[in-house]
Amino acid sequence: MTPLLTTHGLTKTYGGLHAVEHVDFSLKSGEIRAIIGPNGAGKTTFVSLVCGRVPPTSGTIIFDGEDITQMPAHRRVRRGIAYTFQITSVFGHLSAYDNVALPAQRTLEDGSSSGRLHSAVMSALERTGLAERADTPAGTLSYGHQRLLEVAMGLALKPRLLILDEPTQGLSDGEIASFMELVREIASEATVLLIEHNMDVVMGLAGRITVMNAGRILAEGTPKEISANDAVQRAYLGTENHG
Ligand code: ATP
């Protein structure tokens, strides 16, 4: 089967610093893939290259058979690449409902009924457990709920590839458990690429794990293989340096 996403020699340098260095990466449709690695390993830069927020220095990105290396971010969104980022990007003065309505509108044809928009918004809010907070101004939601609202905004785009950057940061244990259920459900219809520092979440969710270190892929494998990998233990798992 053709992979949904591949990168070849993907590189991003800032001055002399190789934030991402010659990364060959491949993601199958329907996977839940976690990217882990110490602070500064290049994880956020890598997904920023994939979604087009940052232009690469060199290398190529292929999505669903198409070279998207030079494609602007908004067109990648239309192709089905949705992302949420470390820094909460909700509009604080708008309600949770309106925050989700903005991306939901982009997936509907011009002239669609307001009923379709409403059901798309409510479906995304329900899946993330935020339906009861539809009218709450996003800025007054707890940090954890704002992160979930970002996921709802991503879902409203009906993505084929959903990229989540540290989605469980700031969530309580109970919220993390429901979040894991949600990601499993999302994975029945989309591919999920997840940067995550919480190792219980990584081990519990990911089919495969990619470990980055100093801009490169250090290792890749199943949770079992990665837990047993000596180089990974040394670079990451054995240390307390978990962002
Ligand atoms: P964290 O877990 O802390 O988010 P990360 O693995 O996501 O780390 P990146 O944020 O991708 O790592 O950063 C990789 C390297 O690139 C770091 O050394 C960082 O300082 C550097 N870097 C990232 N963005 C920029 C930028 N816009 N300008 C200069 N250097 C940058």
mmCIF file of C-alpha atoms and ligand atoms in Angstrom:
data_model
loop_
_atom_site.group_PDB
_atom_site.id
_atom_site.type_symbol
_atom_site.label_atom_id
_atom_site.label_comp_id
_atom_site.label_asym_id
_atom_site.label_seq_id
_atom_site.Cartn_x
_atom_site.Cartn_y
_atom_site.Cartn_z
ATOM 1 C CA MET A 1 0.000 0.000 0.000
ATOM 2 C CA THR A 2 1.277 3.503 -0.800
ATOM 3 C CA PRO A 3 2.053 5.425 2.376
ATOM 4 C CA LEU A 4 -0.142 8.420 3.175
ATOM 5 C CA LEU A 5 2.881 10.579 3.976
ATOM 6 C CA THR A 6 6.569 10.268 3.182
ATOM 7 C CA THR A 7 9.469 12.638 3.562
ATOM 8 C CA HIS A 8 12.811 12.258 1.844
ATOM 9 C CA GLY A 9 15.934 13.948 3.136
ATOM 10 C CA LEU A 10 13.808 16.555 4.876
ATOM 11 C CA THR A 11 16.053 19.227 6.369
ATOM 12 C CA LYS A 12 15.540 22.533 8.161
ATOM 13 C CA THR A 13 18.474 24.614 9.272
ATOM 14 C CA TYR A 14 18.423 27.829 11.297
ATOM 15 C CA GLY A 15 21.792 29.485 10.758
ATOM 16 C CA GLY A 16 24.242 26.706 11.541
ATOM 17 C CA LEU A 17 21.729 24.671 13.555
ATOM 18 C CA HIS A 18 20.220 21.547 11.969
ATOM 19 C CA ALA A 19 16.767 21.532 13.613
ATOM 20 C CA VAL A 20 15.701 18.694 11.289
ATOM 21 C CA GLU A 21 18.406 16.854 9.401
ATOM 22 C CA HIS A 22 17.853 14.554 6.461
ATOM 23 C CA VAL A 23 14.730 12.868 7.778
ATOM 24 C CA ASP A 24 13.295 9.959 5.780
ATOM 25 C CA PHE A 25 9.892 9.249 7.254
ATOM 26 C CA SER A 26 6.896 7.198 6.204
ATOM 27 C CA LEU A 27 3.398 6.957 7.618
ATOM 28 C CA LYS A 28 0.743 4.441 6.601
ATOM 29 C CA SER A 29 -2.926 5.318 6.340
ATOM 30 C CA GLY A 30 -4.808 4.565 9.566
ATOM 31 C CA GLU A 31 -1.732 4.530 11.819
ATOM 32 C CA ILE A 32 -1.445 6.177 15.183
ATOM 33 C CA ARG A 33 2.215 7.241 15.208
ATOM 34 C CA ALA A 34 3.910 8.940 18.121
ATOM 35 C CA ILE A 35 7.018 11.084 17.773
ATOM 36 C CA ILE A 36 9.064 11.282 20.942
ATOM 37 C CA GLY A 37 12.472 12.684 21.830
ATOM 38 C CA PRO A 38 14.184 15.114 24.184
ATOM 39 C CA ASN A 39 13.561 18.869 24.139
ATOM 40 C CA GLY A 40 14.999 20.453 21.032
ATOM 41 C CA ALA A 41 15.083 17.131 19.132
ATOM 42 C CA GLY A 42 13.251 18.723 16.189
ATOM 43 C CA LYS A 43 9.779 17.204 16.663
ATOM 44 C CA THR A 44 7.797 20.436 16.351
ATOM 45 C CA THR A 45 9.960 21.629 13.471
ATOM 46 C CA PHE A 46 9.363 18.322 11.682
ATOM 47 C CA VAL A 47 5.558 18.509 11.906
ATOM 48 C CA SER A 48 5.685 22.227 11.036
ATOM 49 C CA LEU A 49 7.442 21.243 7.801
ATOM 50 C CA VAL A 50 4.781 18.609 7.101
ATOM 51 C CA CYS A 51 1.901 21.041 7.541
ATOM 52 C CA GLY A 52 3.645 23.887 5.722
ATOM 53 C CA ARG A 53 4.005 26.312 8.579
ATOM 54 C CA VAL A 54 7.771 26.305 8.035
ATOM 55 C CA PRO A 55 9.494 25.955 4.607
ATOM 56 C CA PRO A 56 12.181 23.255 4.376
ATOM 57 C CA THR A 57 15.814 24.011 3.576
ATOM 58 C CA SER A 58 15.912 20.867 1.428
ATOM 59 C CA GLY A 59 14.163 17.556 0.920
ATOM 60 C CA THR A 60 10.695 16.560 -0.243
ATOM 61 C CA ILE A 61 7.296 15.858 1.306
ATOM 62 C CA ILE A 62 4.827 13.543 -0.459
ATOM 63 C CA PHE A 63 1.215 13.374 0.738
ATOM 64 C CA ASP A 64 -1.103 10.823 -0.832
ATOM 65 C CA GLY A 65 1.175 10.482 -3.838
ATOM 66 C CA GLU A 66 1.473 14.231 -4.449
ATOM 67 C CA ASP A 67 4.608 16.336 -3.903
ATOM 68 C CA ILE A 68 3.436 19.029 -1.474
ATOM 69 C CA THR A 69 6.888 20.394 -0.583
ATOM 70 C CA GLN A 70 6.148 23.816 -2.056
ATOM 71 C CA MET A 71 2.416 23.867 -1.327
ATOM 72 C CA PRO A 72 1.217 26.631 1.027
ATOM 73 C CA ALA A 73 -0.231 25.566 4.372
ATOM 74 C CA HIS A 74 -3.838 26.504 3.579
ATOM 75 C CA ARG A 75 -3.844 24.256 0.529
ATOM 76 C CA ARG A 76 -2.427 21.401 2.594
ATOM 77 C CA VAL A 77 -5.370 21.862 4.953
ATOM 78 C CA ARG A 78 -7.687 21.398 1.974
ATOM 79 C CA ARG A 79 -5.806 18.216 1.065
ATOM 80 C CA GLY A 80 -6.631 16.916 4.542
ATOM 81 C CA ILE A 81 -3.678 17.834 6.774
ATOM 82 C CA ALA A 82 -4.896 19.377 10.051
ATOM 83 C CA TYR A 83 -2.743 20.303 12.998
ATOM 84 C CA THR A 84 -2.951 21.633 16.503
ATOM 85 C CA PHE A 85 0.022 23.282 18.114
ATOM 86 C CA GLN A 86 1.744 23.506 21.443
ATOM 87 C CA ILE A 87 0.623 27.056 21.907
ATOM 88 C CA THR A 88 -3.100 27.310 22.374
ATOM 89 C CA SER A 89 -4.471 28.981 19.285
ATOM 90 C CA VAL A 90 -8.149 29.370 20.154
ATOM 91 C CA PHE A 91 -9.850 32.769 19.902
ATOM 92 C CA GLY A 92 -10.477 33.620 23.547
ATOM 93 C CA HIS A 93 -13.321 36.067 23.038
ATOM 94 C CA LEU A 94 -15.306 33.684 20.803
ATOM 95 C CA SER A 95 -17.451 30.861 22.171
ATOM 96 C CA ALA A 96 -16.255 27.265 21.893
ATOM 97 C CA TYR A 97 -18.979 26.831 19.255
ATOM 98 C CA ASP A 98 -17.748 29.722 17.109
ATOM 99 C CA ASN A 99 -14.136 28.578 17.356
ATOM 100 C CA VAL A 100 -15.151 25.238 15.829
ATOM 101 C CA ALA A 101 -17.512 26.849 13.301
ATOM 102 C CA LEU A 102 -14.574 28.708 11.701
ATOM 103 C CA PRO A 103 -12.716 25.588 10.481
ATOM 104 C CA ALA A 104 -15.995 23.656 9.944
ATOM 105 C CA GLN A 105 -17.089 26.281 7.424
ATOM 106 C CA ARG A 106 -14.033 25.547 5.329
ATOM 107 C CA THR A 107 -15.105 21.958 4.711
ATOM 108 C CA LEU A 108 -18.633 22.832 3.563
ATOM 109 C CA GLU A 109 -19.579 23.779 0.036
ATOM 110 C CA ASP A 110 -20.669 27.364 -0.547
ATOM 111 C CA GLY A 111 -24.414 27.553 -0.056
ATOM 112 C CA SER A 112 -24.581 24.623 2.386
ATOM 113 C CA SER A 113 -27.417 24.895 4.875
ATOM 114 C CA SER A 114 -26.763 26.341 8.318
ATOM 115 C CA GLY A 115 -28.130 23.034 9.636
ATOM 116 C CA ARG A 116 -25.152 21.180 8.165
ATOM 117 C CA LEU A 117 -22.733 23.620 9.743
ATOM 118 C CA HIS A 118 -24.491 23.234 13.079
ATOM 119 C CA SER A 119 -24.330 19.453 13.016
ATOM 120 C CA ALA A 120 -20.647 19.486 11.968
ATOM 121 C CA VAL A 121 -19.794 21.839 14.851
ATOM 122 C CA MET A 122 -21.816 19.927 17.430
ATOM 123 C CA SER A 123 -20.371 16.609 16.313
ATOM 124 C CA ALA A 124 -16.804 17.889 16.842
ATOM 125 C CA LEU A 125 -17.757 19.358 20.236
ATOM 126 C CA GLU A 126 -19.490 16.146 21.309
ATOM 127 C CA ARG A 127 -16.571 13.951 20.310
ATOM 128 C CA THR A 128 -14.222 16.044 22.422
ATOM 129 C CA GLY A 129 -16.634 16.187 25.370
ATOM 130 C CA LEU A 130 -17.195 19.939 25.018
ATOM 131 C CA ALA A 131 -20.826 20.035 23.865
ATOM 132 C CA GLU A 132 -22.044 21.391 27.192
ATOM 133 C CA ARG A 133 -19.542 24.195 26.915
ATOM 134 C CA ALA A 134 -20.567 25.255 23.396
ATOM 135 C CA ASP A 135 -21.571 28.750 24.526
ATOM 136 C CA THR A 136 -18.648 29.316 26.884
ATOM 137 C CA PRO A 137 -16.121 31.946 25.754
ATOM 138 C CA ALA A 138 -13.055 29.891 24.861
ATOM 139 C CA GLY A 139 -10.781 32.146 26.910
ATOM 140 C CA THR A 140 -12.570 31.188 30.114
ATOM 141 C CA LEU A 141 -12.236 27.417 29.536
ATOM 142 C CA SER A 142 -9.593 25.584 31.561
ATOM 143 C CA TYR A 143 -6.255 25.093 29.820
ATOM 144 C CA GLY A 144 -7.053 21.394 29.315
ATOM 145 C CA HIS A 145 -10.418 22.189 27.751
ATOM 146 C CA GLN A 146 -8.763 24.720 25.443
ATOM 147 C CA ARG A 147 -6.439 21.950 24.248
ATOM 148 C CA LEU A 148 -9.485 19.736 23.595
ATOM 149 C CA LEU A 149 -11.127 22.627 21.770
ATOM 150 C CA GLU A 150 -8.107 22.728 19.476
ATOM 151 C CA VAL A 151 -8.618 19.039 18.753
ATOM 152 C CA ALA A 152 -12.302 19.785 18.012
ATOM 153 C CA MET A 153 -11.172 22.551 15.623
ATOM 154 C CA GLY A 154 -8.867 20.049 13.915
ATOM 155 C CA LEU A 155 -11.644 17.449 13.684
ATOM 156 C CA ALA A 156 -14.004 19.991 12.145
ATOM 157 C CA LEU A 157 -11.658 20.083 9.158
ATOM 158 C CA LYS A 158 -12.461 16.386 8.586
ATOM 159 C CA PRO A 159 -8.754 15.635 8.253
ATOM 160 C CA ARG A 160 -7.136 12.604 6.691
ATOM 161 C CA LEU A 161 -4.008 13.319 8.724
ATOM 162 C CA LEU A 162 -4.450 14.883 12.147
ATOM 163 C CA ILE A 163 -1.234 16.192 13.717
ATOM 164 C CA LEU A 164 -1.367 16.772 17.464
ATOM 165 C CA ASP A 165 1.511 18.536 19.222
ATOM 166 C CA GLU A 166 1.564 17.674 22.920
ATOM 167 C CA PRO A 167 -2.231 17.391 23.186
ATOM 168 C CA THR A 168 -2.295 16.014 26.745
ATOM 169 C CA GLN A 169 -0.211 18.796 28.245
ATOM 170 C CA GLY A 170 -2.273 20.345 31.034
ATOM 171 C CA LEU A 171 -4.967 17.628 31.053
ATOM 172 C CA SER A 172 -5.981 15.813 34.253
ATOM 173 C CA ASP A 173 -5.646 12.015 34.476
ATOM 174 C CA GLY A 174 -9.360 11.577 33.788
ATOM 175 C CA GLU A 175 -9.194 13.893 30.796
ATOM 176 C CA ILE A 176 -6.167 11.985 29.486
ATOM 177 C CA ALA A 177 -8.104 8.715 29.621
ATOM 178 C CA SER A 178 -10.997 10.183 27.601
ATOM 179 C CA PHE A 179 -8.521 11.811 25.230
ATOM 180 C CA MET A 180 -6.955 8.400 24.524
ATOM 181 C CA GLU A 181 -10.394 6.974 23.738
ATOM 182 C CA LEU A 182 -11.016 9.903 21.426
ATOM 183 C CA VAL A 183 -7.755 9.375 19.515
ATOM 184 C CA ARG A 184 -8.589 5.679 19.022
ATOM 185 C CA GLU A 185 -11.964 6.687 17.638
ATOM 186 C CA ILE A 186 -10.408 9.337 15.360
ATOM 187 C CA ALA A 187 -7.975 6.712 14.062
ATOM 188 C CA SER A 188 -10.865 4.668 12.663
ATOM 189 C CA GLU A 189 -11.259 7.315 9.972
ATOM 190 C CA ALA A 190 -8.009 9.306 9.951
ATOM 191 C CA THR A 191 -4.283 8.886 10.445
ATOM 192 C CA VAL A 192 -2.885 10.409 13.622
ATOM 193 C CA LEU A 193 0.611 11.810 14.109
ATOM 194 C CA LEU A 194 1.184 12.748 17.710
ATOM 195 C CA ILE A 195 4.051 14.491 19.489
ATOM 196 C CA GLU A 196 3.746 13.402 23.074
ATOM 197 C CA HIS A 197 5.858 13.513 26.214
ATOM 198 C CA ASN A 198 3.576 11.421 28.436
ATOM 199 C CA MET A 199 5.001 7.918 27.965
ATOM 200 C CA ASP A 200 1.848 6.178 29.242
ATOM 201 C CA VAL A 201 -0.099 7.904 26.466
ATOM 202 C CA VAL A 202 2.579 7.043 23.886
ATOM 203 C CA MET A 203 2.818 3.385 24.890
ATOM 204 C CA GLY A 204 -0.969 3.039 25.205
ATOM 205 C CA LEU A 205 -1.907 4.673 21.910
ATOM 206 C CA ALA A 206 0.808 4.400 19.307
ATOM 207 C CA GLY A 207 1.070 1.508 16.897
ATOM 208 C CA ARG A 208 4.572 2.675 16.079
ATOM 209 C CA ILE A 209 6.913 5.204 17.637
ATOM 210 C CA THR A 210 9.508 7.410 15.940
ATOM 211 C CA VAL A 211 12.265 8.653 18.214
ATOM 212 C CA MET A 212 14.016 11.872 17.247
ATOM 213 C CA ASN A 213 17.268 13.161 18.654
ATOM 214 C CA ALA A 214 19.296 16.162 17.510
ATOM 215 C CA GLY A 215 17.214 16.601 14.332
ATOM 216 C CA ARG A 216 17.477 12.993 13.210
ATOM 217 C CA ILE A 217 15.473 9.808 13.555
ATOM 218 C CA LEU A 218 17.249 7.768 16.208
ATOM 219 C CA ALA A 219 14.925 4.756 16.140
ATOM 220 C CA GLU A 220 11.524 3.586 14.992
ATOM 221 C CA GLY A 221 9.426 0.608 16.037
ATOM 222 C CA THR A 222 6.559 -0.751 18.074
ATOM 223 C CA PRO A 223 6.205 0.423 21.683
ATOM 224 C CA LYS A 224 7.786 -2.863 22.774
ATOM 225 C CA GLU A 225 10.766 -2.473 20.438
ATOM 226 C CA ILE A 226 11.307 1.145 21.461
ATOM 227 C CA SER A 227 11.157 0.358 25.198
ATOM 228 C CA ALA A 228 13.822 -2.301 24.654
ATOM 229 C CA ASN A 229 16.098 -0.087 22.503
ATOM 230 C CA ASP A 230 19.347 0.771 24.302
ATOM 231 C CA ALA A 231 20.108 3.885 22.259
ATOM 232 C CA VAL A 232 16.641 5.255 23.025
ATOM 233 C CA GLN A 233 17.059 4.499 26.704
ATOM 234 C CA ARG A 234 20.310 6.415 26.739
ATOM 235 C CA ALA A 235 19.076 9.399 24.715
ATOM 236 C CA TYR A 236 15.658 9.769 26.232
ATOM 237 C CA LEU A 237 13.731 7.227 28.209
ATOM 238 C CA GLY A 238 16.311 6.770 30.926
ATOM 239 C CA THR A 239 16.628 10.490 31.618
ATOM 240 C CA GLU A 240 14.351 12.898 33.419
ATOM 241 C CA ASN A 241 14.596 15.315 30.524
ATOM 242 C CA HIS A 242 10.995 14.925 29.289
ATOM 243 C CA GLY A 243 10.008 18.474 28.275
HETATM 244 P P1 ATP B 1 10.258 20.472 22.453
HETATM 245 O O1 ATP B 1 9.948 19.103 22.934
HETATM 246 O O2 ATP B 1 10.979 21.296 23.457
HETATM 247 O O3 ATP B 1 9.083 21.179 21.828
HETATM 248 P P2 ATP B 1 11.215 19.820 19.789
HETATM 249 O O4 ATP B 1 11.717 18.433 19.657
HETATM 250 O O5 ATP B 1 9.848 20.084 19.293
HETATM 251 O O6 ATP B 1 11.370 20.289 21.288
HETATM 252 P P3 ATP B 1 11.986 21.951 18.050
HETATM 253 O O7 ATP B 1 11.079 22.926 18.698
HETATM 254 O O8 ATP B 1 11.599 21.414 16.726
HETATM 255 O O9 ATP B 1 12.259 20.725 19.036
HETATM 256 O O10 ATP B 1 13.427 22.624 17.958
HETATM 257 C C1 ATP B 1 14.535 21.985 17.338
HETATM 258 C C2 ATP B 1 15.725 22.933 17.377
HETATM 259 O O11 ATP B 1 15.503 23.996 16.449
HETATM 260 C C3 ATP B 1 15.948 23.589 18.738
HETATM 261 O O12 ATP B 1 17.332 23.695 18.941
HETATM 262 C C4 ATP B 1 15.304 24.949 18.565
HETATM 263 O O13 ATP B 1 15.919 25.890 19.410
HETATM 264 C C5 ATP B 1 15.580 25.251 17.099
HETATM 265 N N1 ATP B 1 14.545 26.119 16.504
HETATM 266 C C6 ATP B 1 13.244 25.822 16.338
HETATM 267 N N2 ATP B 1 12.590 26.825 15.739
HETATM 268 C C7 ATP B 1 13.510 27.805 15.520
HETATM 269 C C8 ATP B 1 13.460 29.122 14.937
HETATM 270 N N3 ATP B 1 12.321 29.628 14.438
HETATM 271 N N4 ATP B 1 14.594 29.830 14.886
HETATM 272 C C9 ATP B 1 15.755 29.324 15.363
HETATM 273 N N5 ATP B 1 15.882 28.106 15.929
HETATM 274 C C10 ATP B 1 14.772 27.352 16.015
#
